XYZ file of C-alpha atoms in Angstrom:
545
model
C -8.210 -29.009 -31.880
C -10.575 -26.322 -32.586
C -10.073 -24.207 -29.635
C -6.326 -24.351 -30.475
C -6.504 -23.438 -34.038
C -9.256 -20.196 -32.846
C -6.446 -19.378 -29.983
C -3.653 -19.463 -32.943
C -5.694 -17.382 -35.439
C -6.559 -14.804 -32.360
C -3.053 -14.818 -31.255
C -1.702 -13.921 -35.047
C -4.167 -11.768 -35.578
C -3.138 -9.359 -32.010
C 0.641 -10.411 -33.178
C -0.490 -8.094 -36.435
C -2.107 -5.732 -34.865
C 0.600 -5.057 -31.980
C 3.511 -4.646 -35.006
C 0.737 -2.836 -37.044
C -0.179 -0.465 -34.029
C 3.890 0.536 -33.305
C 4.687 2.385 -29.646
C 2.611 3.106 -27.007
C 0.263 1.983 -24.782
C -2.103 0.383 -27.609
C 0.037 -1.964 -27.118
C -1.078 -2.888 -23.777
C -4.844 -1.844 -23.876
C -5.114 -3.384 -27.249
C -5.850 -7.118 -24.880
C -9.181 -5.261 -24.030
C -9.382 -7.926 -21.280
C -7.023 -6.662 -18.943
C -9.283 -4.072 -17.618
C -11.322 -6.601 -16.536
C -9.885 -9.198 -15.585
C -8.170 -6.362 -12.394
C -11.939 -5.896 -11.775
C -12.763 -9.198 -11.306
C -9.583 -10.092 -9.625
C -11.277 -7.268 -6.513
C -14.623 -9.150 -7.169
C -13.530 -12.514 -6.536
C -11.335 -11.450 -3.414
C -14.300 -10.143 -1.859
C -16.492 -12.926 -2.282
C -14.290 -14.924 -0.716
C -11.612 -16.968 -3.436
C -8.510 -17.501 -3.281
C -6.181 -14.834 -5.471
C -2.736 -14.170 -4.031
C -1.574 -15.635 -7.538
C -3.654 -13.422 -9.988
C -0.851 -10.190 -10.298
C 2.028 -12.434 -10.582
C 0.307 -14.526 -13.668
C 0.076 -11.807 -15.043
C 3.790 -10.231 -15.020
C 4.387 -13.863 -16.327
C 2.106 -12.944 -19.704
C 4.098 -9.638 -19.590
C 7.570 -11.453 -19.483
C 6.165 -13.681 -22.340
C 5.357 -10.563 -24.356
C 8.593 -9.142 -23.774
C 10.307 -12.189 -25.048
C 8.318 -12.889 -28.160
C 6.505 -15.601 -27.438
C 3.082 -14.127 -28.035
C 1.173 -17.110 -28.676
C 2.431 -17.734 -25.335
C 1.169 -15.193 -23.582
C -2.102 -14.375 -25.075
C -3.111 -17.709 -24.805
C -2.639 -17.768 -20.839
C -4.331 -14.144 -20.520
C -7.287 -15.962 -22.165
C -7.037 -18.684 -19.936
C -7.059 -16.688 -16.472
C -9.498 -14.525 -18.102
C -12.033 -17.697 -18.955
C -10.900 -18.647 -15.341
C -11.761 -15.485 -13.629
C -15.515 -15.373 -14.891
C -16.196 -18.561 -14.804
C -14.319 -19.344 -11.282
C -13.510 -23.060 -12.715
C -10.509 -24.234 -10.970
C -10.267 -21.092 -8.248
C -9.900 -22.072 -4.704
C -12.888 -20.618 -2.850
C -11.431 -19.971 1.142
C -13.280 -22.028 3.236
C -15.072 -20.787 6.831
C -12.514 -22.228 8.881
C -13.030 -23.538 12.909
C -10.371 -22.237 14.322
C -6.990 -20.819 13.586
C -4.878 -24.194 13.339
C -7.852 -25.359 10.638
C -6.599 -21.886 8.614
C -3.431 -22.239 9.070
C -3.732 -26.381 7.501
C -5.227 -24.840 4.750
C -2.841 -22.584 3.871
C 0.094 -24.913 4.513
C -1.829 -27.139 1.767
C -1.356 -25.041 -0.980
C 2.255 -25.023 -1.217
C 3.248 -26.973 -4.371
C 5.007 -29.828 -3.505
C 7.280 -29.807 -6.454
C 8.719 -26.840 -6.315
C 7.972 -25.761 -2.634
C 6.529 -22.717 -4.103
C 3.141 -21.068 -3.510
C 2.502 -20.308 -7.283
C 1.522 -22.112 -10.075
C 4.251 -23.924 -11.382
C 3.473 -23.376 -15.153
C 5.170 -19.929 -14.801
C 8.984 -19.034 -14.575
C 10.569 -19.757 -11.162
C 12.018 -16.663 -10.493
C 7.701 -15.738 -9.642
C 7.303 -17.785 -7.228
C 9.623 -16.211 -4.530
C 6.910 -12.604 -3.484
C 3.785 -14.925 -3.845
C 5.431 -17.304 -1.270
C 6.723 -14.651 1.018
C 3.244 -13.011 1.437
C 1.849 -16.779 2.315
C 5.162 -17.146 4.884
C 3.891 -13.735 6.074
C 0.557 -14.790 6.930
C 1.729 -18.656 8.535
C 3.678 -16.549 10.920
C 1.314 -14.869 12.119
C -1.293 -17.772 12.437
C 1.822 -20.016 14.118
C 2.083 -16.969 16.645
C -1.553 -17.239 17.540
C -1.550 -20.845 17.698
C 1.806 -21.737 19.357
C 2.548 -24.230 16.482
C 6.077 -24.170 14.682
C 5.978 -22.581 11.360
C 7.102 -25.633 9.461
C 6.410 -26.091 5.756
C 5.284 -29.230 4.132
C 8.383 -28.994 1.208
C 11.257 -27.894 0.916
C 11.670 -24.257 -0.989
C 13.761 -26.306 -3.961
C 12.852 -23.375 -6.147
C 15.339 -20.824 -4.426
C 18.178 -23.861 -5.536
C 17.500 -22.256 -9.152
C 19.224 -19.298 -7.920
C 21.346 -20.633 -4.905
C 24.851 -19.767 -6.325
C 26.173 -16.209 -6.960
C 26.567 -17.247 -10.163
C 23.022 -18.010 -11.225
C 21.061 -15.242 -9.038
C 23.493 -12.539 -10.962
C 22.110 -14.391 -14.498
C 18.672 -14.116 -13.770
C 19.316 -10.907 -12.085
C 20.889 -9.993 -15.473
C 17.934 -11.054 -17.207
C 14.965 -9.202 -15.056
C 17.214 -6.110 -15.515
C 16.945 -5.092 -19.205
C 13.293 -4.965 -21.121
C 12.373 -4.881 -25.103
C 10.755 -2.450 -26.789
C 7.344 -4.082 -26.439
C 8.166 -4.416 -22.708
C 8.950 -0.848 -22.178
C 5.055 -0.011 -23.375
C 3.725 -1.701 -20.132
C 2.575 -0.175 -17.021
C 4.852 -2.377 -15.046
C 8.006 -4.516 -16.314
C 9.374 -7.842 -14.603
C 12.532 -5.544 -13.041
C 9.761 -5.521 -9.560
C 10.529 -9.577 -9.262
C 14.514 -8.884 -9.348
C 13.833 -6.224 -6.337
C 11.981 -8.767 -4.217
C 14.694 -10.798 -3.309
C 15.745 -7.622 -0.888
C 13.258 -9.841 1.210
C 14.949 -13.194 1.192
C 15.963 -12.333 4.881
C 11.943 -13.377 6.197
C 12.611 -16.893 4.988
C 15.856 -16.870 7.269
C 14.266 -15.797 10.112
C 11.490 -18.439 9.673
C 14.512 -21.452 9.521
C 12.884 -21.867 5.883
C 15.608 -21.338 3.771
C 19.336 -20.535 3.759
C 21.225 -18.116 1.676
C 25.295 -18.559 1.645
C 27.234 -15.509 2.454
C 28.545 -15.702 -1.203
C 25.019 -15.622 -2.468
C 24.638 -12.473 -0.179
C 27.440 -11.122 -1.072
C 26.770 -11.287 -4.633
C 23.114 -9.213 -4.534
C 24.236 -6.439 -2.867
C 27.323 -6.038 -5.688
C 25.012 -6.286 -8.170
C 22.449 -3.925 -7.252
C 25.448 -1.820 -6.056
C 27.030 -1.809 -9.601
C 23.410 -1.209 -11.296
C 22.385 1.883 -9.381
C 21.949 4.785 -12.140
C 24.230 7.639 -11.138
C 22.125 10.119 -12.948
C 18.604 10.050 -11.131
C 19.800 7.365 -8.136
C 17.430 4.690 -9.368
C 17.020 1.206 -10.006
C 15.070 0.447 -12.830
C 14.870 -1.517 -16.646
C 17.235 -0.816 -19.485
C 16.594 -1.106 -22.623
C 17.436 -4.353 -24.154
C 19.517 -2.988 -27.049
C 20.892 0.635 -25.996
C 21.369 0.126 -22.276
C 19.002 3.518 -21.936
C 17.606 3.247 -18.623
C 13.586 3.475 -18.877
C 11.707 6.446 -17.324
C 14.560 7.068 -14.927
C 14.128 4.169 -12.889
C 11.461 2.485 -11.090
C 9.383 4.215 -8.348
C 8.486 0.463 -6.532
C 11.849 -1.608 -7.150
C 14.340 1.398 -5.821
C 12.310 1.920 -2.521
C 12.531 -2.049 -2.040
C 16.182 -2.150 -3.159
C 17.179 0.856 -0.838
C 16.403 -1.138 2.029
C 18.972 -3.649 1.180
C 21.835 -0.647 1.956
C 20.273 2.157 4.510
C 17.366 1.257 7.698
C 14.367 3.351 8.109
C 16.541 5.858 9.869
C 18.582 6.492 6.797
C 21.591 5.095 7.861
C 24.169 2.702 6.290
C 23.696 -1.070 6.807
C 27.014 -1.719 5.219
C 30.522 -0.139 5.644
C 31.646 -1.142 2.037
C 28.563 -0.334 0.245
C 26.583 3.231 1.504
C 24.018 4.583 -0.179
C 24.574 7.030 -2.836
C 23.348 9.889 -5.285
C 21.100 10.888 -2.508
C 20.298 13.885 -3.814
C 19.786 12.358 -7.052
C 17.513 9.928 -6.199
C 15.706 12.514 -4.191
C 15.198 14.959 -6.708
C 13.770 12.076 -8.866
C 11.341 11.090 -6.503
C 9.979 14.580 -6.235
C 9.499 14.913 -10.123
C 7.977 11.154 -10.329
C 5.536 11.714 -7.668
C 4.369 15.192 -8.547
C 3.365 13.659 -11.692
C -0.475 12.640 -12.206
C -2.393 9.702 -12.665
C -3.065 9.887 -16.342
C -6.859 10.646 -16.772
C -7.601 7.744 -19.306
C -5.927 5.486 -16.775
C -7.517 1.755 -17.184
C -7.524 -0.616 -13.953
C -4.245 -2.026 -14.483
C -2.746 1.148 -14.979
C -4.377 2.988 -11.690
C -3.311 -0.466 -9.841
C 0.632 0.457 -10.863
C 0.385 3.851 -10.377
C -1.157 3.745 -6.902
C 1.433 1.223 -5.778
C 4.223 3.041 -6.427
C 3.197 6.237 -5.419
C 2.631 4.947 -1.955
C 6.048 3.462 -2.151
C 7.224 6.917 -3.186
C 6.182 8.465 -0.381
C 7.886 5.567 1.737
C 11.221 6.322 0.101
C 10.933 9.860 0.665
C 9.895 9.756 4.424
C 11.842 6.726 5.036
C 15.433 7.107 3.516
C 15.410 10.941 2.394
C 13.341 12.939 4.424
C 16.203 14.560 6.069
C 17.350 15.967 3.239
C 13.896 17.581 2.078
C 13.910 21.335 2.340
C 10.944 23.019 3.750
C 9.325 24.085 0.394
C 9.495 20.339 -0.866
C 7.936 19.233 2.274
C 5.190 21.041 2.035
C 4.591 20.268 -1.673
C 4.908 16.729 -0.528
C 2.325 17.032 2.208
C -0.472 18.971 -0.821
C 0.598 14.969 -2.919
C -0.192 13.386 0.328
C -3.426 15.099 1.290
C -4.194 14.348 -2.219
C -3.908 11.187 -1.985
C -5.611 10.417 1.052
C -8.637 12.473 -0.405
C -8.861 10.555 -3.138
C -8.333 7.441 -1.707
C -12.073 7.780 0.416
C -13.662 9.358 -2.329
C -12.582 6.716 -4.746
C -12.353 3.713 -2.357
C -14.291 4.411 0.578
C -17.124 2.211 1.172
C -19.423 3.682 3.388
C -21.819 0.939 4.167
C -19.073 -1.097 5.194
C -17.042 1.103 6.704
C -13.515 -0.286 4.597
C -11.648 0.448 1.351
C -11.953 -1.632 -2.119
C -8.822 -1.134 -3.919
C -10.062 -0.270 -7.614
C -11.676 2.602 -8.109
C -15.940 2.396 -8.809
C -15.701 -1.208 -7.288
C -18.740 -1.989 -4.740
C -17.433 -4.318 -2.746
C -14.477 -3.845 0.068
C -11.550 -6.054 0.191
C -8.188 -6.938 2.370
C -6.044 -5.338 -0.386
C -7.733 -2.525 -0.621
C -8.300 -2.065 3.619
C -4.490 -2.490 4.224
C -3.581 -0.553 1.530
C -5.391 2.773 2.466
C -4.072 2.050 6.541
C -0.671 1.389 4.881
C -0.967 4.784 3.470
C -2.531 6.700 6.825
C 0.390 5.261 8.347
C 2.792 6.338 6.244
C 1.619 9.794 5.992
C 1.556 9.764 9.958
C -1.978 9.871 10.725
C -1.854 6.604 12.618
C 0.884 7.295 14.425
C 2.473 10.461 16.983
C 5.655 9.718 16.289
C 5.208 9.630 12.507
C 3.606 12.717 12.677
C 6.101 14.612 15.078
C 9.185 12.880 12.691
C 7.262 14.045 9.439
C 5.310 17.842 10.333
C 6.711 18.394 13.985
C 5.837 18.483 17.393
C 1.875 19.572 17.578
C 2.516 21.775 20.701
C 5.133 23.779 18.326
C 2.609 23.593 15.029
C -0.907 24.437 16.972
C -2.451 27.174 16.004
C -4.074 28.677 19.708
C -7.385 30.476 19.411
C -7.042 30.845 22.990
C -9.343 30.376 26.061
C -12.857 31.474 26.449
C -15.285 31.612 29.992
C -18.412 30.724 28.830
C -21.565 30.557 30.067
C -23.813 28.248 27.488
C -22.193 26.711 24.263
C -23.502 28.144 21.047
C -22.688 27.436 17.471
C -21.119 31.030 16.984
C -19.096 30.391 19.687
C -16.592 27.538 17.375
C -16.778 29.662 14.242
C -13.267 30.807 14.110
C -12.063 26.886 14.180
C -14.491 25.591 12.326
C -14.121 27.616 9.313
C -9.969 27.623 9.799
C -8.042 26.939 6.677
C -7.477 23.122 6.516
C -9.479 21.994 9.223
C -11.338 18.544 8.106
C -12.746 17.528 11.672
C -13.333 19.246 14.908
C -12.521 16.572 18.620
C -14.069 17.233 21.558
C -12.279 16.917 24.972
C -13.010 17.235 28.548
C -9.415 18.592 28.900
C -6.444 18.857 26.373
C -4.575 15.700 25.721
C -1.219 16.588 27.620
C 0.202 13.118 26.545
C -0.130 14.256 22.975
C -2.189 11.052 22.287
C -5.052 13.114 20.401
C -6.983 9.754 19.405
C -7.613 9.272 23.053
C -10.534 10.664 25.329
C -12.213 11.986 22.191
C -15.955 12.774 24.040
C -17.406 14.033 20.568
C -16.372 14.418 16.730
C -17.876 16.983 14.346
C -17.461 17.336 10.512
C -18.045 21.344 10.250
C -17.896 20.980 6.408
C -18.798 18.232 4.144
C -15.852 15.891 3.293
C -15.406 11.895 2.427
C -12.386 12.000 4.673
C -13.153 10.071 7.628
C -11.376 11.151 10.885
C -9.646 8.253 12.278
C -11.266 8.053 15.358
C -14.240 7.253 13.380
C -12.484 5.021 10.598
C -10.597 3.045 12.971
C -13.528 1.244 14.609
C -15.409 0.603 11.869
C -12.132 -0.907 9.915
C -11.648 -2.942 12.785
C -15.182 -3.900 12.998
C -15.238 -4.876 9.319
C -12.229 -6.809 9.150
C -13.080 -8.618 11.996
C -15.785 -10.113 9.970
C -15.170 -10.354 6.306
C -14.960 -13.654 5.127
C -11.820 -12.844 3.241
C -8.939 -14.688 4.547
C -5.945 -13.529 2.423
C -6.219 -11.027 -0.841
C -2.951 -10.857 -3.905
C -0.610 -9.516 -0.966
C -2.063 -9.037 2.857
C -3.954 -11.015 5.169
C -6.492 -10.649 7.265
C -4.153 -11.488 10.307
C -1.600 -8.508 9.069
C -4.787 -6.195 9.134
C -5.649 -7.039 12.004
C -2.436 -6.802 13.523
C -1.670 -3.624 12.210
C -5.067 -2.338 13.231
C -4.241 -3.601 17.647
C -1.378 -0.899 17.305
C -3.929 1.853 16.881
C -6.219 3.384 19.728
C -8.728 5.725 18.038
C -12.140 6.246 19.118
C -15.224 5.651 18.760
C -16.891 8.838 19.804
C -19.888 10.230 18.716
C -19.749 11.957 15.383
C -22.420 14.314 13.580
C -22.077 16.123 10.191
C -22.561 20.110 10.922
C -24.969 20.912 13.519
C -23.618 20.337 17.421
C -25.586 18.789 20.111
C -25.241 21.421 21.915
C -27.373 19.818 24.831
C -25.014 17.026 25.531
C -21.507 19.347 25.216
C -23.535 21.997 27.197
C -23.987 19.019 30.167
C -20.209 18.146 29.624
C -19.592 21.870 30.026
C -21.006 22.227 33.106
C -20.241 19.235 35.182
C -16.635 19.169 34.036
C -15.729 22.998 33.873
C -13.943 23.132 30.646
C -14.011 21.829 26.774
C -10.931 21.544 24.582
C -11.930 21.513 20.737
C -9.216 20.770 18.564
C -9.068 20.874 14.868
C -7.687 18.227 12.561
C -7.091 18.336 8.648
C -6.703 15.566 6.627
C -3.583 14.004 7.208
C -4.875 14.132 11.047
C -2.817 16.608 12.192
C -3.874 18.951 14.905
C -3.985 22.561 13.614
C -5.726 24.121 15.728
C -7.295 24.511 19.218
C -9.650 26.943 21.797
C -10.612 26.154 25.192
C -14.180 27.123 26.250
C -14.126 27.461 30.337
C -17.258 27.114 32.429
C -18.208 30.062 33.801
C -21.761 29.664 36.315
C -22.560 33.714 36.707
C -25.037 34.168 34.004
C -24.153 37.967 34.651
C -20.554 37.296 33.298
C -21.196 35.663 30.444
C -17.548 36.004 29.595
C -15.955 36.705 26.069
C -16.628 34.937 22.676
C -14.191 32.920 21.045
C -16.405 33.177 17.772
C-alpha cells in the first residue's frame, strides 16, 4: 500500500510539473530515467539478457502519455526501470548445445495467450514488430536445422485487427498524436508502419491476411500520404496539422508497400506519388543535425531514421537525385560512417556498441553499423557502381612507374590525395572489380578511426562468432552472421603510416609489379599507380612520388 501511495504522489507530482513546464522537450527529459534506462538496455544486451521487448515497452509508456493516463505510464517506466538495474524477472540467454536447443528456447517465449512475443500487459497492436524480429530469427535457425518453422500458438493477436474494418480503426488511432505526444522523440505512428511487413508471417504459413484486409492497408496509407512533403507521418490530434512533415522511419517502411527497391510500381491502381516532394523532404530532414544536447533516447531515434533516410533516398529516389544533391548526400554519408567508429567503434573487440560512450559491443549495435556500410555501398560492388559509378570511370590514374626499390617517397602523391582513408596493396589490379579480394597489404597513411573493410570484416566476423549474445531489441546473431557470409574482405596485413618496405620490396621483385589503390571512407576506390619492377639498377626508372 505504501509503494502505491509513493508511486501516486510521484506520478501527481511529474503530472504538475509536465502542465507546469508547457512545450518542449522538458517534457520528455523531465523522467530523468530515460537516459538510463537506453544505457542499460546496451548493458544488459551485452552481458547476455534477453531485451527484444525493452523499445517497444517503452512506446507503450509513450502511448500512455499521449492518452492521459499518466499514472499509467510513469508507473510502468518505474517498473522497467527498477527491472533494468536490478535484472529481477529478465530472461538471461542461456549457452545453448546446439542450434535446435536455441531455437526451443526461443519458440518458448511466445505467449501462449496471445501468440505474441511481447508482454501482454501492453496494447496489442505492439506485439506485431517484436514478434516479427523473433519469426526473423526462427527462420533462420529452422534453415540451419532442417526443422519446420512451426509456432507453439496461434498468432490470435493479429484477429484484433483481422477485418478491414478494425485494422483501418486502429490505423486511425496510431495516426494522429496530442500535444504531449508531439514533444517526444518518437510517436506510436512507427507501429501503424510495421504492418508493411505482415507479408514475412505469410511466407512462414504463420498467419493469413484476407485480400479485403490487404486491400484495405494499402487505401489507407494511400489516402494518408501528405501531398505537400510526400510523407507519412502523425497529425495533430485536434488541427489535423501534420507533425514535422512526416516521419523519416514510417515513410521509408510504408514506401515499400507501393514501389520495390528498383523504384518501380508494385501496384497498377496505386503508384507512388509526390516523388519529388518526398524527395526534397528527405534532403532537408537528413541534412539536419543531431542536436548537440541529444540524450540516449534521442541519439537512438535520430540514428535510426537517418539510416532509414538514406535507404529511402538510395532505394526509391535515387534516380531522381541531381548530381549536386548526390554529392551533398555522399559528405551526410561519410559523416556518418565517421562518426559511427569514432562514437561506436570498439577497438578491443573489433565490433560496434550502439550508444554512444558505451564500453561494451552488442548485436544491435554490430548490425546496425554493417546495415549502414551496406547501404552506403561499401559492402557491396554493385551498390557502389548503382550509387557513385563504375570505379574504372571514377579512378583517378597516377599512372605507371618502373622501379627499381620501393621507397616511401615513391607513394606520396596517393597517399596524401584528397579523400584517401586507406591505401591496398596488390600483386596486380583487380580486373574483376572485386577490390576486397587479393588485398597482399593495407596501410593507413593518415590517422583515422575508420576501419577499411578488409580489416573490419574479419574481426566483425570473428567477434560475432563468439559473443554470447543471442538476439538484441531487433537482430540476431544468425542475421549477422548471415549478412556477414555475403561479404569477402580480407584479412591482410595492416600498419598505421610507415611501410614494410622489406616485405612489398620481396613482392616487388618476385612478382614484377604492385598495384596500390586508394580508398576513402565510404570504400570507394579513388585512386591508383602501378609501380613496375625494373632489375637494371642503372635504370632506376621514373618516380611516381
Amino acid at each position: 500500500m505504501k509503494t502505491q501511495v509513493k508511486r501516486l504522489i510521484a506520478a501527481g507530482l511529474t503530472i504538475a510539473a509536465i502542465f507546469a513546464a508547457g512545450a518542449g522537450f522538458y517534457v520528455y527529459r523531465s523522467v530523468a530515467a530515460i537516459s538510463e534506462m537506453f544505457k542499460l538496455n546496451g548493458q544488459l544486451q551485452a552481458e547476455g539478457y534477453y531485451m527484444a521487448e525493452f523499445e517497444f515497452k517503452m512506446l507503450g509508456c509513450a502511448h500512455y502519455l499521449d492518452k492521459g493516463r499518466y499514472i499509467t505510464a510513469f508507473a510502468r517506466l518505474n517498473d522497467l526501470h527498477r527491472q533494468l538495474k536490478t535484472r529481477q524477472g529478465l530472461i538471461k540467454v542461456p549457452a545453448f548445445a546446439d542450434k535446435n536447443v536455441e531455437m526451443d528456447f526461443y519458440l518458448s517465449l511466445q505467449n501462449p495467450e496471445t501468440g505474441g512475443f511481447m508482454d501482454p500487459a501492453y496494447p496489442s497492436f505492439y506485439y506485431l514488430e517484436p514478434t516479427l524480429n523473433v519469426v526473423q530469427h526462427l527462420e533462420l535457425l529452422a534453415k540451419e536445422t532442417g526443422r519446420p518453422l512451426r509456432l507453439k500458438y496461434p498468432l490470435k493477436f493479429l484477429d484484433e485487427i483481422a477485418t478491414p474494418h478494425k485494422l483501418t480503426a486502429v490505423l486511425d488511432d496510431l495516426s494522429t498524436v496530442g500535444w504531449l505526444g508531439a514533444k517526444l522523440p518518437k510517436t506510436n505512428y512507427i507501429m501503424a508502419a510495421f504492418y508493411h511487413n505482415y507479408g514475412e508471417l505469410e511466407r512462414n504459413n504463420l498467419y493469413t491476411f484476407s485480400p479485403a484486409w490487404k486491400q484495405a492497408l494499402l487505401e489507407w496509407f494511400y489516402a494518408n500520404q501528405d501531398s505537400k512533403t510526400g510523407f507519412w507521418g502523425p497529425r495533430l490530434r485536434y488541427t489535423g496539422e501534420l507533425l514535422n512533415e512526416g516521419d523519416l522511419g514510417p515513410t521509408y517502411k510504408i514506401v515499400q508497400l507501393f514501389a520495390a527497391p528498383n523504384g518501380a510500381d508494385r501496384h497498377r491502381e496505386f503508384p507512388l506519388r509526390y516523388k519529388d516532394e518526398m524527395l526534397a523532404t528527405t534532403l532537408r530532414k537528413l541534412s539536419r543535425p543531431m542536436p548537440e544536447d541529444a540524450d540516449l533516447a534521442e541519439v537512438h531515434d535520430w540514428k535510426i531514421a537517418r539510416y532509414q533516410g538514406i535507404k529511402l533516398l538510395t532505394n526509391y529516389l535515387w534516380s531522381g537525385v541531381s548530381a549536386e544533391n548526390k554529392q551533398a548526400a555522399k559528405t551526410f554519408m561519410e559523416n556518418m560512417v565517421q562518426s559511427t567508429f569514432e562514437k561506436c567503434y570498439q577497438e578491443s573487440e573489433g565490433a560496434f556498441c550502439y550508444y554512444p560512450g558505451s564500453k561494451e559491443a552488442t548485436l544491435d549495435g554490430t548490425g546496425d553499423a554493417l546495415s549502414l556500410l551496406e547501404v552506403v555501398g561499401a559492402l557491396s560492388k554493385d551498390r557502389q557502381t548503382f550509387l557513385w559509378g563504375a570505379a574504372a570511370q571514377k579512378m583517378v590514374d597516377l599512372g605507371s612507374y618502373n622501379i627499381t626499390l620501393l621507397q616511401e617517397s615513391d607513394l606520396r602523391t596517393i597517399k596524401n590525395a584528397q579523400g584517401v582513408n586507406s591505401l591496398r596493396f596488390y600483386r596486380t589490379f583487380p580486373a574483376s572489380g572485386e577490390f576486397m579480394s587479393g588485398v597482399i597489404y593495407l596501410n593507413y597513411p593518415r590517422e583515422t578511426r575508420v576501419k577499411d573493410v578488409t580489416e573490419l570484416i574479419p574481426k566483425v566476423k570473428k567477434w560475432v562468432s563468439a559473443t554470447p549474445q543471442s538476439m538484441g531489441n531487433w537482430i540476431s546473431k544468425e542475421a549477422v552472421l548471415q549478412r556477414l557470409s555475403a561479404v569477402a574482405a580480407g584479412p591482410a596485413p595492416v600498419s598505421g603510416r610507415d611501410l614494410p618496405l622489406t616485405m612489398l620490396n620481396d613482392v616487388l621483385r618476385k612478382n614484377g609489379e604492385l598495384t596500390v589503390i586508394g580508398f576513402d571512407i565510404l570504400q570507394v576506390p579513388r585512386y591508383k599507380v602501378v609501380l613496375r619492377y625494373n632489375p637494371n639498377p642503372g635504370r632506376a626508372g621514373d618516380s611516381p612520388g
